[in-house]
Short mmCIF file of C-alpha atoms and ligand atoms in Angstrom, two decimals:
data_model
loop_
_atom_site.label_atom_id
_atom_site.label_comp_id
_atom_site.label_asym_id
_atom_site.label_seq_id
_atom_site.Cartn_x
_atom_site.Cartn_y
_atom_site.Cartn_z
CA UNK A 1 -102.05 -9.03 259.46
CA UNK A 2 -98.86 -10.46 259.04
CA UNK A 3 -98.52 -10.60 255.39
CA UNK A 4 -96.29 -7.53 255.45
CA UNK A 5 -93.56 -9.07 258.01
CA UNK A 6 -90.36 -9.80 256.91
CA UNK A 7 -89.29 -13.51 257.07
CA UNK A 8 -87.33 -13.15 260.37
CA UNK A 9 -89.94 -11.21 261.67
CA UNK A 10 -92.30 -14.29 261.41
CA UNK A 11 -90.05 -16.80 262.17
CA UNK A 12 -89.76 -14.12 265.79
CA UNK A 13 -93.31 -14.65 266.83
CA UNK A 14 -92.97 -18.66 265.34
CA UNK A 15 -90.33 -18.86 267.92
CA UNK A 16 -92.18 -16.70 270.59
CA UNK A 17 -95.20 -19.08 270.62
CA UNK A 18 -92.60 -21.92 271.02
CA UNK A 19 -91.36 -20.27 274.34
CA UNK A 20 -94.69 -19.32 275.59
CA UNK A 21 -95.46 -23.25 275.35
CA UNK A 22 -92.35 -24.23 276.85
CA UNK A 23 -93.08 -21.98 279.96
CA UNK A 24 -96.80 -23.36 280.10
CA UNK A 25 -97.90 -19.32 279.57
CA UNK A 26 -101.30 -19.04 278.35
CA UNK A 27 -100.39 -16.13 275.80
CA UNK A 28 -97.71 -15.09 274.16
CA UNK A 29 -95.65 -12.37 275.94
CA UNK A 30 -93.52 -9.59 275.17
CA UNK A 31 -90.42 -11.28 277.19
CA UNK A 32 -91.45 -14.26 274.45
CA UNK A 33 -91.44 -12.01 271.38
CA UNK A 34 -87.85 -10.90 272.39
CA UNK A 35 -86.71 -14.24 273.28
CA UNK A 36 -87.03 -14.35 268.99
CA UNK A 37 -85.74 -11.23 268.45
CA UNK A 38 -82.42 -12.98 270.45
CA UNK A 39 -82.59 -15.22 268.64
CA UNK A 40 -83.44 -14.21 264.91
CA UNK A 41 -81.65 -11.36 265.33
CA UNK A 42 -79.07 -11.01 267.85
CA UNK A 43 -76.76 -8.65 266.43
CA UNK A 44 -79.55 -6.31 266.93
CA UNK A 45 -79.86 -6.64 270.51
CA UNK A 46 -75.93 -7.07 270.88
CA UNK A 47 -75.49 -3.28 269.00
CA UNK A 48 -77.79 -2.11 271.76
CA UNK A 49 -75.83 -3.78 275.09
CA UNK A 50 -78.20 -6.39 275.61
CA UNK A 51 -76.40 -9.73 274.85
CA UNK A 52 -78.67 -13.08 274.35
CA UNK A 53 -77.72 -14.43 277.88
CA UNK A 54 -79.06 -11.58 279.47
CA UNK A 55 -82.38 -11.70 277.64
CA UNK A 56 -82.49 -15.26 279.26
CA UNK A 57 -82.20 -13.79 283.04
CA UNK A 58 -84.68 -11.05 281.79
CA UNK A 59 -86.85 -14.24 280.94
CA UNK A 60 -86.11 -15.99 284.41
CA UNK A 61 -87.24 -12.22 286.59
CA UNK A 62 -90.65 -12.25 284.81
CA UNK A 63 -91.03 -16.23 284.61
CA UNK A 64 -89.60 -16.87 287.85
CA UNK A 65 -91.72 -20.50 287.44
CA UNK A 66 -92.25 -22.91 284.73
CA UNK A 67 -95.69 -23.85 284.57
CA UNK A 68 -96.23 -27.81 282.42
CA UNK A 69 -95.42 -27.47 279.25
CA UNK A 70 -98.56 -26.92 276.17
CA UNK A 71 -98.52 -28.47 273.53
CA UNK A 72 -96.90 -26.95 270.62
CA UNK A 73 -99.71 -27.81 268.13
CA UNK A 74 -102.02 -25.59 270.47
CA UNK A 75 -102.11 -22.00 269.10
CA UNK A 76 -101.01 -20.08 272.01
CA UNK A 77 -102.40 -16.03 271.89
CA UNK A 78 -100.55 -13.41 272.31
CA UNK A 79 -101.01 -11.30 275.03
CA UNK A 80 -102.40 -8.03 275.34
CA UNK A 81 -99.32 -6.36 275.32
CA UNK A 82 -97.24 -8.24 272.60
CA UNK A 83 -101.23 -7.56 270.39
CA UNK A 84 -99.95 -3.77 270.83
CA UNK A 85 -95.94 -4.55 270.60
CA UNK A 86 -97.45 -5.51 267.01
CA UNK A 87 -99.39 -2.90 266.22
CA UNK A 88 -96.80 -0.20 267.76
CA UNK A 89 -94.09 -2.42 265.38
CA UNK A 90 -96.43 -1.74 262.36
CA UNK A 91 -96.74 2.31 262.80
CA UNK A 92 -92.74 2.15 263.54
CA UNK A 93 -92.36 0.77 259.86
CA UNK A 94 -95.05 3.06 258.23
CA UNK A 95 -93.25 6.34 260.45
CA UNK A 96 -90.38 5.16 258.38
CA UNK A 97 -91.85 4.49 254.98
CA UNK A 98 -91.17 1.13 255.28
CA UNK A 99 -93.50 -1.24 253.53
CA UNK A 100 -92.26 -3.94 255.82
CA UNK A 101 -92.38 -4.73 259.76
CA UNK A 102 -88.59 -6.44 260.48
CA UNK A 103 -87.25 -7.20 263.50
CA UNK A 104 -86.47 -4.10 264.37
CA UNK A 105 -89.58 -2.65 264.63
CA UNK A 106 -90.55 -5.84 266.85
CA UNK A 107 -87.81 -4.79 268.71
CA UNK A 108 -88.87 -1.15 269.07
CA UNK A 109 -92.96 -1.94 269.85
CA UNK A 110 -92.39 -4.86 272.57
CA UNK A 111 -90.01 -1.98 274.28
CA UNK A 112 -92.99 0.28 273.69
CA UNK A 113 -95.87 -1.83 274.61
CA UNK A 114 -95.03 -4.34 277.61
CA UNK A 115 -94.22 -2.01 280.79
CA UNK A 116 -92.35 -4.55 283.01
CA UNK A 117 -89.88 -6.11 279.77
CA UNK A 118 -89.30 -2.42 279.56
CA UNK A 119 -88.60 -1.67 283.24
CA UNK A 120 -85.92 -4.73 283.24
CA UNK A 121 -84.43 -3.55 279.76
CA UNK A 122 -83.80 -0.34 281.30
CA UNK A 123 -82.73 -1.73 284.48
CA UNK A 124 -79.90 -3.58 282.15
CA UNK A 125 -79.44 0.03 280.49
CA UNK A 126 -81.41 -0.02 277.44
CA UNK A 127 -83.34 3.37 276.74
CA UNK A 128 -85.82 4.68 274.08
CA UNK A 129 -82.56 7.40 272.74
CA UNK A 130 -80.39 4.22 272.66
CA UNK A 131 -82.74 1.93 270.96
CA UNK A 132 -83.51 4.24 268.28
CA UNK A 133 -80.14 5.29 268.21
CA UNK A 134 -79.17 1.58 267.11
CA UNK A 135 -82.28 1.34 264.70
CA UNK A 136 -80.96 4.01 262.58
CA UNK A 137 -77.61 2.53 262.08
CA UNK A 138 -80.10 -0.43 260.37
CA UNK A 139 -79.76 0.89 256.30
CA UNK A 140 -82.47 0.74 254.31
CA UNK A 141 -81.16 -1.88 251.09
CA UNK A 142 -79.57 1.32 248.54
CA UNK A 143 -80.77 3.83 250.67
CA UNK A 144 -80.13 6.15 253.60
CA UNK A 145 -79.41 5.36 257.19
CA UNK A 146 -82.51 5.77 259.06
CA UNK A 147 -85.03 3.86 261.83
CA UNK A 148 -86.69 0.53 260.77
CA UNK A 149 -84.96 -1.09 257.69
CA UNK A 150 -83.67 -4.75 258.68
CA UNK A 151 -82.76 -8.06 257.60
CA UNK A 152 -79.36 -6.56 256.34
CA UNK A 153 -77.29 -7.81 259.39
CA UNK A 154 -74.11 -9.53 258.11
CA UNK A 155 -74.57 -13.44 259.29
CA UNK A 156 -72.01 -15.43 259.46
CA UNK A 157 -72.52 -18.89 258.99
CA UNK A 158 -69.97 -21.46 261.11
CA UNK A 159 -69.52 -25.11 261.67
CA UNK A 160 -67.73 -27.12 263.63
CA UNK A 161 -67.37 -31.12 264.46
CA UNK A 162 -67.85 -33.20 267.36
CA UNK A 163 -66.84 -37.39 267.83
CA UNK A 164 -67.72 -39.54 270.79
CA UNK A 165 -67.09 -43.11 271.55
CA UNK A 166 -67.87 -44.92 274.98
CA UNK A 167 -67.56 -48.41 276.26
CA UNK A 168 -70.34 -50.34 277.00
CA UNK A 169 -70.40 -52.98 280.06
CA UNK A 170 -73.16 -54.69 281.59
CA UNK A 171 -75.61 -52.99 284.98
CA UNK A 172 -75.25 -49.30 283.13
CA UNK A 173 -77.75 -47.46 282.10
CA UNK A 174 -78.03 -46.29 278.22
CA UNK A 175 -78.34 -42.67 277.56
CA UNK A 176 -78.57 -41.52 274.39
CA UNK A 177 -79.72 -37.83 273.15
CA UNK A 178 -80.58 -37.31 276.73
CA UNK A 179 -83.41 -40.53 276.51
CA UNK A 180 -82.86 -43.79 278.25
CA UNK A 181 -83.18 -46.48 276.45
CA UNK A 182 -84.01 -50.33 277.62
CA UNK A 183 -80.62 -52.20 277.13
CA UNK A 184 -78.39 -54.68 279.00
CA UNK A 185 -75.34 -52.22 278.14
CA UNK A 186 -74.50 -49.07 279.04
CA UNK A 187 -71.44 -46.58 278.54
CA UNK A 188 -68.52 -46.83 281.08
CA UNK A 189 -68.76 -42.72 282.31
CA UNK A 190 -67.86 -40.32 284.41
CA UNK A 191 -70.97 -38.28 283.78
CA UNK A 192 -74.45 -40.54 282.23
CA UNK A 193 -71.59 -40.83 279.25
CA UNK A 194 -74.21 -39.88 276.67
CA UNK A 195 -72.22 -39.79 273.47
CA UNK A 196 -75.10 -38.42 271.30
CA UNK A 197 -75.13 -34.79 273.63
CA UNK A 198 -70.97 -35.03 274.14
CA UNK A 199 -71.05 -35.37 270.18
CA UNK A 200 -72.97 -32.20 269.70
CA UNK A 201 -71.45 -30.17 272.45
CA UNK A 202 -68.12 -30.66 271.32
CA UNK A 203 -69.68 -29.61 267.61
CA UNK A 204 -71.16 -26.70 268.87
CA UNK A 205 -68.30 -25.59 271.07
CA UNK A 206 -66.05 -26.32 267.85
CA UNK A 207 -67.96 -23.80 265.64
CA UNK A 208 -67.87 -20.99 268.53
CA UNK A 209 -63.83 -21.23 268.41
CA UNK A 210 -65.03 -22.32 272.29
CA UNK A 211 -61.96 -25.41 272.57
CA UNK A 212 -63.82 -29.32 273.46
CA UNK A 213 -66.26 -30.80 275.96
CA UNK A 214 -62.88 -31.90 278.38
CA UNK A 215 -62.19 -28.15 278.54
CA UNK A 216 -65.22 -27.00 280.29
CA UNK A 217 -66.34 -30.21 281.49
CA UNK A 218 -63.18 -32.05 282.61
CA UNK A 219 -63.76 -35.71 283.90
CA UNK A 220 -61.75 -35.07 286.84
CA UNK A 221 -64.16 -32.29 288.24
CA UNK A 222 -66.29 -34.20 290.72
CA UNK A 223 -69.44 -31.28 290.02
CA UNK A 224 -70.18 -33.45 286.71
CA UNK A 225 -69.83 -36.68 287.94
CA UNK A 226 -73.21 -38.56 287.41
CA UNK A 227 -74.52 -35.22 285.56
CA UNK A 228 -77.16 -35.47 282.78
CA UNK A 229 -75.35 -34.40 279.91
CA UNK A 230 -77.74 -32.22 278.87
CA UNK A 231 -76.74 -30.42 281.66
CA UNK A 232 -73.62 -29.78 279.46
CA UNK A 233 -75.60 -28.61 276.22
CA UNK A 234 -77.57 -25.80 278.79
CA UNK A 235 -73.94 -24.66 279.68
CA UNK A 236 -72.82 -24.46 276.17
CA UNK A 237 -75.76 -22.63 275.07
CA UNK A 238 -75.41 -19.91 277.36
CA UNK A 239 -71.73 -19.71 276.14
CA UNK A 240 -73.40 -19.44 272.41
CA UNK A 241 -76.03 -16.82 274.02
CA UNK A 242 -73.50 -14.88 275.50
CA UNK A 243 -71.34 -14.24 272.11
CA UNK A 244 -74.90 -13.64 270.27
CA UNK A 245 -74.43 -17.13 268.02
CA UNK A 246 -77.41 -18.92 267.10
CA UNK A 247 -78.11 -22.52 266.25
CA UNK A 248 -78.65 -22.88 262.72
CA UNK A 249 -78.99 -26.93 262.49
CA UNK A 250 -77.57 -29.96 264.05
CA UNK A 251 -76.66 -32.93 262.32
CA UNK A 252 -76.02 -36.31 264.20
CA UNK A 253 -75.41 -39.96 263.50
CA UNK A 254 -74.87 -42.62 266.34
CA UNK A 255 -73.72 -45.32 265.90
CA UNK A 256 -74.46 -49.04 267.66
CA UNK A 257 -75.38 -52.07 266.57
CA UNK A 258 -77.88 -52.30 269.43
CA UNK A 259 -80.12 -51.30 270.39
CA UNK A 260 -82.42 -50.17 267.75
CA UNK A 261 -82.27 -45.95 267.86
CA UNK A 262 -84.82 -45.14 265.68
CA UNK A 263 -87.92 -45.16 267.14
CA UNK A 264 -86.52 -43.36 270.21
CA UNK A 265 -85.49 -40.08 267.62
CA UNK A 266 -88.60 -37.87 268.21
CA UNK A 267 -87.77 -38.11 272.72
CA UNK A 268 -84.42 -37.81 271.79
CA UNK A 269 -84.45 -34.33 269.44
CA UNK A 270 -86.84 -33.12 271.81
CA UNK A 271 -85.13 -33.60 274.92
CA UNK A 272 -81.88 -32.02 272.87
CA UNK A 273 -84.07 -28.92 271.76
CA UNK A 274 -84.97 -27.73 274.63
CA UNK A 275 -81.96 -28.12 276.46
CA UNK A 276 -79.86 -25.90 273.28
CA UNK A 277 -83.30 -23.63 273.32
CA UNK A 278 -84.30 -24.76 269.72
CA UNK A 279 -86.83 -26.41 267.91
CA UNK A 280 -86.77 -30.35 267.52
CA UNK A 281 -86.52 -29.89 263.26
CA UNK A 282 -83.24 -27.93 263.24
CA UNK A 283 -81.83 -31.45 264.41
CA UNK A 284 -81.41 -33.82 262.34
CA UNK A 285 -80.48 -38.14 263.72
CA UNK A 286 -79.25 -41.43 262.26
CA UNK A 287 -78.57 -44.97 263.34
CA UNK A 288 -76.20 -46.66 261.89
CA UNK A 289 -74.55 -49.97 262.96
CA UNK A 290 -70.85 -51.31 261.91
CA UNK A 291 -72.14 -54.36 260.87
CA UNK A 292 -70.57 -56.50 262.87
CA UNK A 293 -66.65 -54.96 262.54
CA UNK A 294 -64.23 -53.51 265.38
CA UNK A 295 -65.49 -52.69 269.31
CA UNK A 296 -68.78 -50.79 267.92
CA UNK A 297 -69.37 -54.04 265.90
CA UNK A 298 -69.05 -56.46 268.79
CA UNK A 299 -71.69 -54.44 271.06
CA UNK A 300 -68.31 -53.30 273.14
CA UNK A 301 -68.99 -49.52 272.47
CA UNK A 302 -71.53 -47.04 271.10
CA UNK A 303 -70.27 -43.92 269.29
CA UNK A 304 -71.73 -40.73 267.88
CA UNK A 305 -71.03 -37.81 265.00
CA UNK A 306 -72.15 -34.58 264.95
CA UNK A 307 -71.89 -31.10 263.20
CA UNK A 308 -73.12 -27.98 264.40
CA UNK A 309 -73.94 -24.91 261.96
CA UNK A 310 -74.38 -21.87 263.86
CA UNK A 311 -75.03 -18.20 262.76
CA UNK A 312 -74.08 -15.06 264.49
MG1 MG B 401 -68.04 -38.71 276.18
#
């Protein structure tokens, strides 16, 4: 069946199943399929009024409770509705001559096929006219303007840098990549002083053009004193949500000469996923130690680099 979508159209329902598991839904629904249309291709959704962050409260009115996570190696199903979003996707493309389903026509059958994503996307002023309004401005490659041609959105790829260094001192609890980890030491904070998340955040806000971590966090707010710092990646990616930018990859090193990081990787680019709304693989983690040399070297301070690569 799906050997006529497009790339990003697969990678949409890839990503759908992910959400359906992270919401502990027993199929995949349509809410879920758009959740990867957001996300694949927001500029699509952003030409028709509907920026990313509000396909996130759409997602929060028709999963108003998580239920425990599945197990991404079980193959959720999709539901019902999201079976007909695809099959209303594939006569959208072959109305239009196209030989391929994109994310458009995704688009165009989950607004078709699931009644109550559809009530809420008119209720945040989407309509049929509109929609196919904005899938005709979607060329076909050398051809003529008309409904259903995709994956020719401009993307522009952009990166930015983040560096954190914390003292460590003795009674604190170690933090790293939102995981705690047994130690003696941990980093003298005012939040849990996790340098692996600050690292990224300020890498991620540095790509959006979005200033540093102290800007939207400052230390002397008392509202993130003691936070998780994941807290602070959720905030960010709403920031990326709301400007349609998407996570490309994430690329991290730590550095410590204790304790060992490792074989605490997998909890930590978990726990980091799902806080930025991505899957574990686009991040990417290293150890490295000074060997013995400055405050890092001494076991006085842990530090952490990151870079962000978003697209949008
Ligand atoms: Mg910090």
């Amino acid at each position: 069946m799906f050997e006529r979508f497009t790339e990003k159209a697969r990678r949409i329902i890839f990503f759908a199943r992910y959400e359906a598991s992270q919401d502990g839904s027993p199929y995949i629904l349509g809410i879920h399929l758009l959740m990867g249309v957001a996300r694949e291709a927001p500029q699509l959704l952003h030409r028709a009024g509907i920026p990313g962050a509000q396909v996130r409260q759409i997602h929060d009115t028709i999963v108003p409770g998580k239920l425990p996570r599945i197990s991404v190696s079980v193959e959720v199903p999709l539901s019902s509705e999201s079976k007909k979003a695809l099959e209303l996707a594939i006569t959208a493309a072959e109305q239009c001559g196209s030989r391929t389903i994109g994310p458009e026509h995704l688009l165009y059958g989950v607004f078709r096929a699931d009644k109550k994503l559809r009530s809420e996307l008119e209720r945040a002023g989407l309509t049929e006219e509109k929609l196919k309004a904005v899938l005709k401005e979607v060329p076909e490659e050398g051809g003529e303007p008309q409904m259903g041609f995709g994956e020719q959105e401009a993307v522009t790829c952009r990166s930015g840098i983040g560096y954190d260094l914390h003292r460590l001192a003795e009674g604190r609890k170690l933090i790293v990549g939102g995981v705690e980890l047994p130690f003696e030491k941990g980093p003298v904070s005012h939040s849990d002083g996790d340098v692996l998340a600050h690292a990224i955040c300020d890498a991620l806000l540095g790509a959006a053009s979005l200033g540093d971590i102290g800007t939207h966090f400052p230390d002397t707010d008392p509202k993130w004193k003691g936070v998780s710092s994941l807290l602070f990646l959720e905030q960010v990616r709403k920031l990326l949500e709301e400007r349609s930018l998407r996570i490309a990859h994430i690329d991290a090193i730590v550095i410590t000469e204790r304790p060992r990081l490792g074989p605490h990787f997998l909890a930590m680019r978990e726990a980091l996923a799902r806080s930025l709304g991505i899957q574990p693989e686009q991040i990417n983690l290293k150890a490295k130690t000074n060997e013995g040399a400055d405050a890092i070297g001494r076991g006085e301070a842990i530090a952490a680099q990151a870079i962000a690569t978003l697209e949008g």
